[in-house]
Structure formats: structure tokens, C-alpha cells
């Protein structure tokens, strides 16, 4: 488009052709004695500048302030107005202005910062912390609380968290718990965590119920009393399907003695017989009457702990009973010498890094997986580099046969480490048996790759552990497994029969015998593998919610203790037992950030 504009410098107009939809951006030139058309762009004035430098190099140009119109100063064009001026857009920063926080909101942010990062409560009185909070826009009167006020706020939030947990537990029909005892700083603590599946979306949920100071001896009576008190305080004693613990004899005995057992009606026939009792027994029976008040749920032993014992104890006993025991002892002794040297001397650790650019993994005495990882790291190093390290350490060199033995040991035990990692993660109780079946199958497949430890896979498979029928029902009622993991038709028929029998445990269902078989058949034929498919099978859904509430291992309560080590540091040894429990549970349950 062409636009005619004027300036006070030249008597004749110059026409500028601007390739724009905005006429007011056109250049204004009246320097040329005749009419001239120039083309320019809205984003570049190079053509105009080139014309000025060539045609009007001797003329000095002065910038003219824009007055709102482009009317010419000369008489002939005084009545011509230019386009309206373009208004500059205003930027609105109101959305980015931080909102002022109330005292309640500020306390929540401070609580999240202190609890989630496991900091000391005295942090709120730190000058640097209060200076940082001072930069936050706050409503009038809102400010960082003092230590005493913040401590009361933590107590109130802890009570609110427990109240919310109780409300959620009231809506549940089934849940499970894990329990264990932790010793730190010459104190004992009983930890309990709860686990359940949300009935609507089948999402696994967890919460820490207690990490209570446990005084006195760890007898089975004391454990039973404390567990029953914790369960009763949340009103879940009758809803717990199982409690998962390790194989400690005190826990096993506690559940064996105080677990509820169905009474047998056949013993009522002998009630009329006269019996004579000793006076001491009669007095003792008064004390034992309290035992009837304690009622513990069914007990599941930690599957990870069982597999850990299998790998540490049973497999080691098998190897020591074989001709290969001499190679095993010499190889592990040389590895232990390397681990001790590398962990106790910085010079030795630097020597290892200089040779192989890696660090040796030192095993932990309580976890077999760490022993496997340590051996696997040594197997990654060539025999030449191992001998180089051994010679610099002044230790005996590892022979080729010993190196081969360690490699085959790691090959055969690899599936066991994978199974342990799965069972210690966040998974359903129904994952247990399919994981063990896959473990046995994968282990036997490795037999062809072995030369020294050819019989080790069979030894691992033979060490079978016994689990309750609930593990079978839990696996079958998971749509991703059903009966696929069972390799024989006989075992599939048995699992199907167990599932049918489980329907009759729900007495409140009407005409259950007529619908059970058809629902089981439709469920097993269904190809859906998502948990949402259970909504179409209400009876199977109920069985799954009951038997899959528990976890395969007690790893969740051990993670609670791991957080406890970060909360209960040596510099906070004056922290009271109750305050420690509140801070730990608020952190584990992510109360401020969840």
C-alpha cells in the first residue's frame, strides 16, 4: 500500500510504500524535490536508511517528537490528519503478586519444612530462619511462631492426623499391619504400620500407627499387650486380616498364644465332670484370665526374611556339605580380606580406585543382598586386576578356580536377589506365590550355564517354604495373575476349589452357592488384567480386598525405623519419646505435604 506523509524539511511530498497493515508506521519524507515511491518493511528500515545515505547525505536530520497526528506544517496540507496513535499495551502483573499468607497457612508451610526435612523444632527460633520468613508476604499479625507455640502446633496436627486415620479406617472393611522392634540409643521402640487397598480404585495405601517406646524385656506377653493396645486405639482389631513380622521367636510365640482360634463345640460334652485342681493353679488362672482380653490377628511371617535365611543359612549349609566347600571358604576368606582392607584404610580404597576405577562394596551382616552385591562387584573385576590389588594389599591372590566359583555362585543366586527386591517393594500379598514360582523356574534354567555348582539350582528349589492358603487366594484374585502362574492343571483345579470355598466365608451373601461358580468361571475366562475389572465381580473383589491388604514382607516398618535414625540423631538425644513418635509419624505419613 502507498501512504502519503509529510515533513517540514522539503517542499514536495515523498510517497513511501509500506508493506504493513498499520499506516501510522509509514516513514515520512519530504526531502526529495519530486514524487518518489519507496518500499520498506515494518520490521526493517534498511531501505529508508540507504536512501537517506545516498540521496541526502549532506542534509542533517533532526528527530521530531510525535504529536499524535501526522499533519504537515505547510499550509497546503494543514487540514490533513494522520492515523490515530497506537496505544501502548499495559502489562498486568497482578497475577504474579504473591498472596499474603494467614497465620494458619504460614504454620503449615513451616511445619512441612521442619517435619519433612526432619529438622529440629528449635529451627523456628533461628535468626536466619526468621529472616527468611520475614521476606514472605503475610497478613497483619501473622509471623513465625516461637518454639513453644510451634511444639503445641505439632501436637495439634498429630491429634488431627490420628483423627483422620480413624475416620478412614471406619470406612474400610479389611486392612493389615506390620510390626517390629527397633533398638537405638539404648532404647527400644515398637513400630506398627497399617496397609490397605482403596475399595474404589484399588490403590495401595499405608500409614504409620505407632513407634512407641518399649520398656522392659521383649517377651511375647509384653509384645502382645502393646500390639493389642495399638490396634485397639485405632479401633481396627476386628478388621485386621493379618500382621506381618519377622521370624523372631518372641513375635511367633505371641501370635501363637494370643491369636483368636475358633472354638470346637465337641468339648462341651465334658462340662459336667468333676475335676480337682491345685490351689496354685487356681490362683494362677486368675492372672491368666487377662489373656482372654488380648486378641491378636492372624500372623504372616515376612517372606523376605524367610528368603534371606534361605540364602544365608540353608544354601551355605548345602555348599559346606559338598566337595566344593574348600573353594567356597578360601574364596570368601580372600574376599573378606579385600573388604576389610578397603573399608579400613583410605590408602587401600584409593588403590582400588586407581586400578579399576570402582569401589569395593562392603556387605552388611543383616542383609544377604549386600553380600551378593559385594561378590558381584568382585566378579566384575578381571582376575589380573584382582591380583594386582591383592599384591598391593599384601593379601593372597584369588585363583582362577575361585574366581570362576564366585561367578557361578552369583549366576545361580541372581534370581533370588530379584525376588527379594520385588517382595520388599510396594506390592500386593498376592505377588508372593507367583514370584516364588518364577524364582524356581528361572533358577532351574541357569543350570546349563554352570560347571562347578551344577547342583546349586536344584538345592535352591528344594528349599521350599510353606505359606498359608491366603497367599494362594490373594494371587488368584489378582487379575494380572489369576491361574496363569500355575504350571499344572492339578494345581489350577486346587486353586479354583480354594476360591470357591472362600465364597462361603461370607455369611451375609444371599444365594451365594448359586452365583459363586458362575462368577468364578466368568472371572477366570475374562482377559482383563487391570484391577478395575474386579468391579464386575463383587464377590471376588471382596476376597481380593481381604487377602491382598497385607504386604509380603515387613519392609514397610523397617523403613519407618530408617526414618527414625534421621529424626533421632545424637544431637537430639533430649527429644522426648512422645515428641519423637509424633515427628516420625507425621513425616512417614507425609501429613503436611500429602
mmCIF file of N, CA, C and O in Angstrom, residues 491-562:
data_model
loop_
_atom_site.group_PDB
_atom_site.id
_atom_site.type_symbol
_atom_site.label_atom_id
_atom_site.label_comp_id
_atom_site.label_asym_id
_atom_site.label_seq_id
_atom_site.Cartn_x
_atom_site.Cartn_y
_atom_site.Cartn_z
ATOM 1 N N UNK A 491 -2.820 -78.218 39.987
ATOM 2 C CA UNK A 491 -2.693 -77.066 40.882
ATOM 3 C C UNK A 491 -3.720 -75.995 40.528
ATOM 4 O O UNK A 491 -4.226 -75.289 41.408
ATOM 5 N N UNK A 492 -4.052 -75.865 39.257
ATOM 6 C CA UNK A 492 -5.080 -74.905 38.860
ATOM 7 C C UNK A 492 -6.443 -75.306 39.411
ATOM 8 O O UNK A 492 -7.204 -74.457 39.888
ATOM 9 N N UNK A 493 -6.762 -76.615 39.334
ATOM 10 C CA UNK A 493 -8.043 -77.085 39.868
ATOM 11 C C UNK A 493 -8.111 -76.881 41.380
ATOM 12 O O UNK A 493 -9.162 -76.517 41.928
ATOM 13 N N UNK A 494 -6.980 -77.093 42.059
ATOM 14 C CA UNK A 494 -6.952 -76.893 43.506
ATOM 15 C C UNK A 494 -7.156 -75.422 43.861
ATOM 16 O O UNK A 494 -7.892 -75.098 44.802
ATOM 17 N N UNK A 495 -6.510 -74.550 43.099
ATOM 18 C CA UNK A 495 -6.672 -73.116 43.362
ATOM 19 C C UNK A 495 -8.107 -72.664 43.094
ATOM 20 O O UNK A 495 -8.662 -71.847 43.847
ATOM 21 N N UNK A 496 -8.734 -73.218 42.072
ATOM 22 C CA UNK A 496 -10.124 -72.872 41.767
ATOM 23 C C UNK A 496 -11.047 -73.344 42.883
ATOM 24 O O UNK A 496 -11.998 -72.638 43.268
ATOM 25 N N UNK A 497 -10.770 -74.537 43.420
ATOM 26 C CA UNK A 497 -11.576 -75.055 44.527
ATOM 27 C C UNK A 497 -11.416 -74.185 45.773
ATOM 28 O O UNK A 497 -12.390 -73.923 46.498
ATOM 29 N N UNK A 498 -10.197 -73.727 46.031
ATOM 30 C CA UNK A 498 -9.967 -72.842 47.168
ATOM 31 C C UNK A 498 -10.737 -71.534 47.009
ATOM 32 O O UNK A 498 -11.287 -70.992 47.982
ATOM 33 N N UNK A 499 -10.807 -71.035 45.783
ATOM 34 C CA UNK A 499 -11.533 -69.798 45.537
ATOM 35 C C UNK A 499 -13.027 -69.987 45.758
ATOM 36 O O UNK A 499 -13.707 -69.124 46.332
ATOM 37 N N UNK A 500 -13.556 -71.127 45.345
ATOM 38 C CA UNK A 500 -14.976 -71.406 45.561
ATOM 39 C C UNK A 500 -15.284 -71.544 47.049
ATOM 40 O O UNK A 500 -16.310 -71.061 47.535
ATOM 41 N N UNK A 501 -14.398 -72.197 47.775
ATOM 42 C CA UNK A 501 -14.615 -72.354 49.221
ATOM 43 C C UNK A 501 -14.571 -71.015 49.946
ATOM 44 O O UNK A 501 -15.236 -70.831 50.979
ATOM 45 N N UNK A 502 -13.778 -70.092 49.424
ATOM 46 C CA UNK A 502 -13.653 -68.791 50.082
ATOM 47 C C UNK A 502 -14.951 -68.002 50.040
ATOM 48 O O UNK A 502 -15.193 -67.154 50.905
ATOM 49 N N UNK A 503 -15.822 -68.276 49.044
ATOM 50 C CA UNK A 503 -17.080 -67.547 48.951
ATOM 51 C C UNK A 503 -17.976 -67.816 50.160
ATOM 52 O O UNK A 503 -18.730 -66.953 50.590
ATOM 53 N N UNK A 504 -17.898 -69.014 50.693
ATOM 54 C CA UNK A 504 -18.807 -69.392 51.767
ATOM 55 C C UNK A 504 -18.378 -68.823 53.125
ATOM 56 O O UNK A 504 -19.051 -69.039 54.120
ATOM 57 N N UNK A 505 -17.256 -68.121 53.182
ATOM 58 C CA UNK A 505 -16.863 -67.467 54.423
ATOM 59 C C UNK A 505 -17.643 -66.182 54.658
ATOM 60 O O UNK A 505 -17.630 -65.630 55.747
ATOM 61 N N UNK A 506 -18.345 -65.699 53.613
ATOM 62 C CA UNK A 506 -19.165 -64.503 53.746
ATOM 63 C C UNK A 506 -20.603 -64.930 53.959
ATOM 64 O O UNK A 506 -21.322 -65.260 53.012
ATOM 65 N N UNK A 507 -21.031 -64.942 55.203
ATOM 66 C CA UNK A 507 -22.346 -65.449 55.543
ATOM 67 C C UNK A 507 -23.469 -64.500 55.156
ATOM 68 O O UNK A 507 -24.631 -64.887 55.139
ATOM 69 N N UNK A 508 -23.141 -63.246 54.904
ATOM 70 C CA UNK A 508 -24.192 -62.266 54.652
ATOM 71 C C UNK A 508 -24.627 -62.236 53.196
ATOM 72 O O UNK A 508 -25.483 -61.446 52.818
ATOM 73 N N UNK A 509 -24.025 -63.071 52.368
ATOM 74 C CA UNK A 509 -24.397 -63.096 50.968
ATOM 75 C C UNK A 509 -25.573 -64.045 50.766
ATOM 76 O O UNK A 509 -25.604 -65.159 51.285
ATOM 77 N N UNK A 510 -26.558 -63.628 49.997
ATOM 78 C CA UNK A 510 -27.733 -64.445 49.712
ATOM 79 C C UNK A 510 -27.509 -65.268 48.453
ATOM 80 O O UNK A 510 -26.986 -64.771 47.450
ATOM 81 N N UNK A 511 -27.954 -66.520 48.511
ATOM 82 C CA UNK A 511 -27.849 -67.429 47.356
ATOM 83 C C UNK A 511 -26.437 -67.460 46.802
ATOM 84 O O UNK A 511 -26.221 -67.398 45.589
ATOM 85 N N UNK A 512 -25.466 -67.545 47.712
ATOM 86 C CA UNK A 512 -24.072 -67.478 47.270
ATOM 87 C C UNK A 512 -23.674 -68.730 46.500
ATOM 88 O O UNK A 512 -22.844 -68.678 45.592
ATOM 89 N N UNK A 513 -24.263 -69.873 46.850
ATOM 90 C CA UNK A 513 -23.904 -71.112 46.172
ATOM 91 C C UNK A 513 -24.320 -71.098 44.711
ATOM 92 O O UNK A 513 -23.683 -71.727 43.865
ATOM 93 N N UNK A 514 -25.392 -70.366 44.405
ATOM 94 C CA UNK A 514 -25.873 -70.323 43.024
ATOM 95 C C UNK A 514 -25.034 -69.400 42.159
ATOM 96 O O UNK A 514 -24.857 -69.637 40.960
ATOM 97 N N UNK A 515 -24.486 -68.339 42.755
ATOM 98 C CA UNK A 515 -23.746 -67.357 41.969
ATOM 99 C C UNK A 515 -22.236 -67.550 42.014
ATOM 100 O O UNK A 515 -21.518 -66.999 41.181
ATOM 101 N N UNK A 516 -21.749 -68.325 42.998
ATOM 102 C CA UNK A 516 -20.304 -68.442 43.176
ATOM 103 C C UNK A 516 -19.638 -69.076 41.962
ATOM 104 O O UNK A 516 -18.674 -68.548 41.410
ATOM 105 N N UNK A 517 -20.125 -70.211 41.555
ATOM 106 C CA UNK A 517 -19.466 -70.944 40.475
ATOM 107 C C UNK A 517 -19.509 -70.177 39.165
ATOM 108 O O UNK A 517 -18.528 -70.133 38.424
ATOM 109 N N UNK A 518 -20.652 -69.561 38.867
ATOM 110 C CA UNK A 518 -20.750 -68.801 37.615
ATOM 111 C C UNK A 518 -19.836 -67.580 37.643
ATOM 112 O O UNK A 518 -19.197 -67.240 36.643
ATOM 113 N N UNK A 519 -19.747 -66.909 38.801
ATOM 114 C CA UNK A 519 -18.893 -65.730 38.891
ATOM 115 C C UNK A 519 -17.422 -66.106 38.785
ATOM 116 O O UNK A 519 -16.641 -65.381 38.154
ATOM 117 N N UNK A 520 -17.031 -67.221 39.399
ATOM 118 C CA UNK A 520 -15.641 -67.676 39.290
ATOM 119 C C UNK A 520 -15.309 -68.022 37.849
ATOM 120 O O UNK A 520 -14.237 -67.681 37.334
ATOM 121 N N UNK A 521 -16.225 -68.710 37.167
ATOM 122 C CA UNK A 521 -15.978 -69.086 35.770
ATOM 123 C C UNK A 521 -15.844 -67.855 34.882
ATOM 124 O O UNK A 521 -14.944 -67.770 34.037
ATOM 125 N N UNK A 522 -16.727 -66.888 35.071
ATOM 126 C CA UNK A 522 -16.649 -65.666 34.260
ATOM 127 C C UNK A 522 -15.369 -64.886 34.558
ATOM 128 O O UNK A 522 -14.765 -64.307 33.650
ATOM 129 N N UNK A 523 -14.972 -64.869 35.818
ATOM 130 C CA UNK A 523 -13.758 -64.148 36.198
ATOM 131 C C UNK A 523 -12.517 -64.780 35.574
ATOM 132 O O UNK A 523 -11.653 -64.076 35.042
ATOM 133 N N UNK A 524 -12.430 -66.105 35.622
ATOM 134 C CA UNK A 524 -11.251 -66.784 35.085
ATOM 135 C C UNK A 524 -11.202 -66.705 33.561
ATOM 136 O O UNK A 524 -10.122 -66.730 32.971
ATOM 137 N N UNK A 525 -12.368 -66.615 32.913
ATOM 138 C CA UNK A 525 -12.397 -66.503 31.457
ATOM 139 C C UNK A 525 -12.092 -65.086 30.983
ATOM 140 O O UNK A 525 -11.693 -64.873 29.837
ATOM 141 N N UNK A 526 -12.298 -64.122 31.840
ATOM 142 C CA UNK A 526 -12.084 -62.725 31.459
ATOM 143 C C UNK A 526 -10.604 -62.485 31.153
ATOM 144 O O UNK A 526 -9.717 -62.934 31.869
ATOM 145 N N UNK A 527 -10.375 -61.763 30.078
ATOM 146 C CA UNK A 527 -8.998 -61.467 29.684
ATOM 147 C C UNK A 527 -8.470 -60.185 30.274
ATOM 148 O O UNK A 527 -7.295 -59.845 30.079
ATOM 149 N N UNK A 528 -9.296 -59.442 31.014
ATOM 150 C CA UNK A 528 -8.855 -58.174 31.607
ATOM 151 C C UNK A 528 -7.846 -58.434 32.711
ATOM 152 O O UNK A 528 -8.005 -59.365 33.504
ATOM 153 N N UNK A 529 -6.801 -57.622 32.748
ATOM 154 C CA UNK A 529 -5.753 -57.767 33.750
ATOM 155 C C UNK A 529 -5.658 -56.582 34.699
ATOM 156 O O UNK A 529 -4.844 -56.595 35.629
ATOM 157 N N UNK A 530 -6.480 -55.570 34.492
ATOM 158 C CA UNK A 530 -6.463 -54.415 35.381
ATOM 159 C C UNK A 530 -7.293 -54.656 36.629
ATOM 160 O O UNK A 530 -8.275 -55.415 36.610
ATOM 161 N N UNK A 531 -6.912 -54.000 37.707
ATOM 162 C CA UNK A 531 -7.645 -54.167 38.967
ATOM 163 C C UNK A 531 -9.069 -53.632 38.858
ATOM 164 O O UNK A 531 -9.960 -54.087 39.588
ATOM 165 N N UNK A 532 -9.313 -52.692 37.963
ATOM 166 C CA UNK A 532 -10.656 -52.148 37.808
ATOM 167 C C UNK A 532 -11.653 -53.200 37.352
ATOM 168 O O UNK A 532 -12.864 -53.041 37.563
ATOM 169 N N UNK A 533 -11.182 -54.270 36.727
ATOM 170 C CA UNK A 533 -12.090 -55.319 36.265
ATOM 171 C C UNK A 533 -12.782 -56.035 37.414
ATOM 172 O O UNK A 533 -13.807 -56.689 37.208
ATOM 173 N N UNK A 534 -12.252 -55.924 38.627
ATOM 174 C CA UNK A 534 -12.873 -56.591 39.775
ATOM 175 C C UNK A 534 -14.218 -55.965 40.135
ATOM 176 O O UNK A 534 -15.001 -56.581 40.867
ATOM 177 N N UNK A 535 -14.487 -54.758 39.659
ATOM 178 C CA UNK A 535 -15.788 -54.147 39.940
ATOM 179 C C UNK A 535 -16.922 -54.967 39.329
ATOM 180 O O UNK A 535 -18.050 -54.899 39.819
ATOM 181 N N UNK A 536 -16.629 -55.715 38.280
ATOM 182 C CA UNK A 536 -17.649 -56.558 37.667
ATOM 183 C C UNK A 536 -17.844 -57.877 38.370
ATOM 184 O O UNK A 536 -18.751 -58.647 38.002
ATOM 185 N N UNK A 537 -17.022 -58.177 39.369
ATOM 186 C CA UNK A 537 -17.116 -59.437 40.129
ATOM 187 C C UNK A 537 -17.086 -59.084 41.617
ATOM 188 O O UNK A 537 -16.039 -59.161 42.263
ATOM 189 N N UNK A 538 -18.201 -58.658 42.174
ATOM 190 C CA UNK A 538 -18.214 -58.123 43.546
ATOM 191 C C UNK A 538 -17.739 -59.120 44.607
ATOM 192 O O UNK A 538 -17.060 -58.723 45.559
ATOM 193 N N UNK A 539 -18.055 -60.412 44.456
ATOM 194 C CA UNK A 539 -17.622 -61.380 45.456
ATOM 195 C C UNK A 539 -16.111 -61.598 45.407
ATOM 196 O O UNK A 539 -15.445 -61.673 46.439
ATOM 197 N N UNK A 540 -15.572 -61.694 44.207
ATOM 198 C CA UNK A 540 -14.122 -61.854 44.061
ATOM 199 C C UNK A 540 -13.405 -60.581 44.501
ATOM 200 O O UNK A 540 -12.318 -60.638 45.091
ATOM 201 N N UNK A 541 -14.012 -59.448 44.257
ATOM 202 C CA UNK A 541 -13.431 -58.183 44.715
ATOM 203 C C UNK A 541 -13.294 -58.171 46.228
ATOM 204 O O UNK A 541 -12.272 -57.747 46.779
ATOM 205 N N UNK A 542 -14.308 -58.675 46.913
ATOM 206 C CA UNK A 542 -14.273 -58.687 48.374
ATOM 207 C C UNK A 542 -13.175 -59.615 48.895
ATOM 208 O O UNK A 542 -12.471 -59.302 49.859
ATOM 209 N N UNK A 543 -13.020 -60.765 48.233
ATOM 210 C CA UNK A 543 -11.954 -61.694 48.639
ATOM 211 C C UNK A 543 -10.593 -61.071 48.392
ATOM 212 O O UNK A 543 -9.670 -61.198 49.206
ATOM 213 N N UNK A 544 -10.447 -60.378 47.269
ATOM 214 C CA UNK A 544 -9.171 -59.752 46.946
ATOM 215 C C UNK A 544 -8.833 -58.646 47.939
ATOM 216 O O UNK A 544 -7.681 -58.515 48.374
ATOM 217 N N UNK A 545 -9.829 -57.837 48.308
ATOM 218 C CA UNK A 545 -9.587 -56.773 49.283
ATOM 219 C C UNK A 545 -9.154 -57.352 50.629
ATOM 220 O O UNK A 545 -8.338 -56.759 51.337
ATOM 221 N N UNK A 546 -9.699 -58.510 50.980
ATOM 222 C CA UNK A 546 -9.369 -59.124 52.263
ATOM 223 C C UNK A 546 -7.968 -59.706 52.270
ATOM 224 O O UNK A 546 -7.176 -59.453 53.184
ATOM 225 N N UNK A 547 -7.627 -60.485 51.250
ATOM 226 C CA UNK A 547 -6.367 -61.228 51.281
ATOM 227 C C UNK A 547 -5.194 -60.453 50.697
ATOM 228 O O UNK A 547 -4.041 -60.851 50.889
ATOM 229 N N UNK A 548 -5.459 -59.371 49.975
ATOM 230 C CA UNK A 548 -4.368 -58.573 49.415
ATOM 231 C C UNK A 548 -4.096 -57.306 50.203
ATOM 232 O O UNK A 548 -3.306 -56.465 49.775
ATOM 233 N N UNK A 549 -4.747 -57.160 51.355
ATOM 234 C CA UNK A 549 -4.460 -55.993 52.188
ATOM 235 C C UNK A 549 -3.052 -56.063 52.763
ATOM 236 O O UNK A 549 -2.383 -55.044 52.914
ATOM 237 N N UNK A 550 -2.593 -57.283 53.068
ATOM 238 C CA UNK A 550 -1.273 -57.441 53.677
ATOM 239 C C UNK A 550 -0.175 -57.296 52.632
ATOM 240 O O UNK A 550 -0.400 -57.389 51.420
ATOM 241 N N UNK A 551 1.027 -57.058 53.120
ATOM 242 C CA UNK A 551 2.216 -56.998 52.275
ATOM 243 C C UNK A 551 2.998 -58.302 52.411
ATOM 244 O O UNK A 551 2.900 -58.982 53.437
ATOM 245 N N UNK A 552 3.785 -58.687 51.414
ATOM 246 C CA UNK A 552 4.542 -59.940 51.523
ATOM 247 C C UNK A 552 5.639 -59.901 52.576
ATOM 248 O O UNK A 552 6.064 -60.950 53.053
ATOM 249 N N UNK A 553 6.112 -58.710 52.929
ATOM 250 C CA UNK A 553 7.228 -58.607 53.876
ATOM 251 C C UNK A 553 6.959 -57.503 54.877
ATOM 252 O O UNK A 553 6.016 -56.717 54.740
ATOM 253 N N UNK A 554 7.806 -57.453 55.883
ATOM 254 C CA UNK A 554 7.712 -56.407 56.906
ATOM 255 C C UNK A 554 8.628 -55.234 56.601
ATOM 256 O O UNK A 554 9.001 -54.477 57.504
ATOM 257 N N UNK A 555 8.991 -55.075 55.337
ATOM 258 C CA UNK A 555 9.892 -53.987 54.949
ATOM 259 C C UNK A 555 9.326 -52.600 55.268
ATOM 260 O O UNK A 555 10.096 -51.700 55.619
ATOM 261 N N UNK A 556 7.991 -52.363 55.185
ATOM 262 C CA UNK A 556 7.494 -51.011 55.488
ATOM 263 C C UNK A 556 7.821 -50.537 56.898
ATOM 264 O O UNK A 556 8.165 -49.368 57.093
ATOM 265 N N UNK A 557 7.733 -51.416 57.894
ATOM 266 C CA UNK A 557 8.040 -50.983 59.250
ATOM 267 C C UNK A 557 9.543 -50.775 59.415
ATOM 268 O O UNK A 557 9.984 -49.946 60.221
ATOM 269 N N UNK A 558 10.353 -51.485 58.645
ATOM 270 C CA UNK A 558 11.797 -51.258 58.691
ATOM 271 C C UNK A 558 12.150 -49.905 58.073
ATOM 272 O O UNK A 558 13.106 -49.245 58.498
ATOM 273 N N UNK A 559 11.381 -49.490 57.082
ATOM 274 C CA UNK A 559 11.597 -48.151 56.516
ATOM 275 C C UNK A 559 11.213 -47.074 57.531
ATOM 276 O O UNK A 559 11.784 -45.976 57.536
ATOM 277 N N UNK A 560 10.218 -47.375 58.360
ATOM 278 C CA UNK A 560 9.877 -46.449 59.430
ATOM 279 C C UNK A 560 11.061 -46.243 60.362
ATOM 280 O O UNK A 560 11.364 -45.117 60.768
ATOM 281 N N UNK A 561 11.761 -47.323 60.681
ATOM 282 C CA UNK A 561 12.929 -47.223 61.551
ATOM 283 C C UNK A 561 14.079 -46.498 60.861
ATOM 284 O O UNK A 561 14.872 -45.812 61.515
ATOM 285 N N UNK A 562 14.174 -46.656 59.550
ATOM 286 C CA UNK A 562 15.223 -45.932 58.817
ATOM 287 C C UNK A 562 15.010 -44.426 58.914
ATOM 288 O O UNK A 562 15.973 -43.660 59.048
#
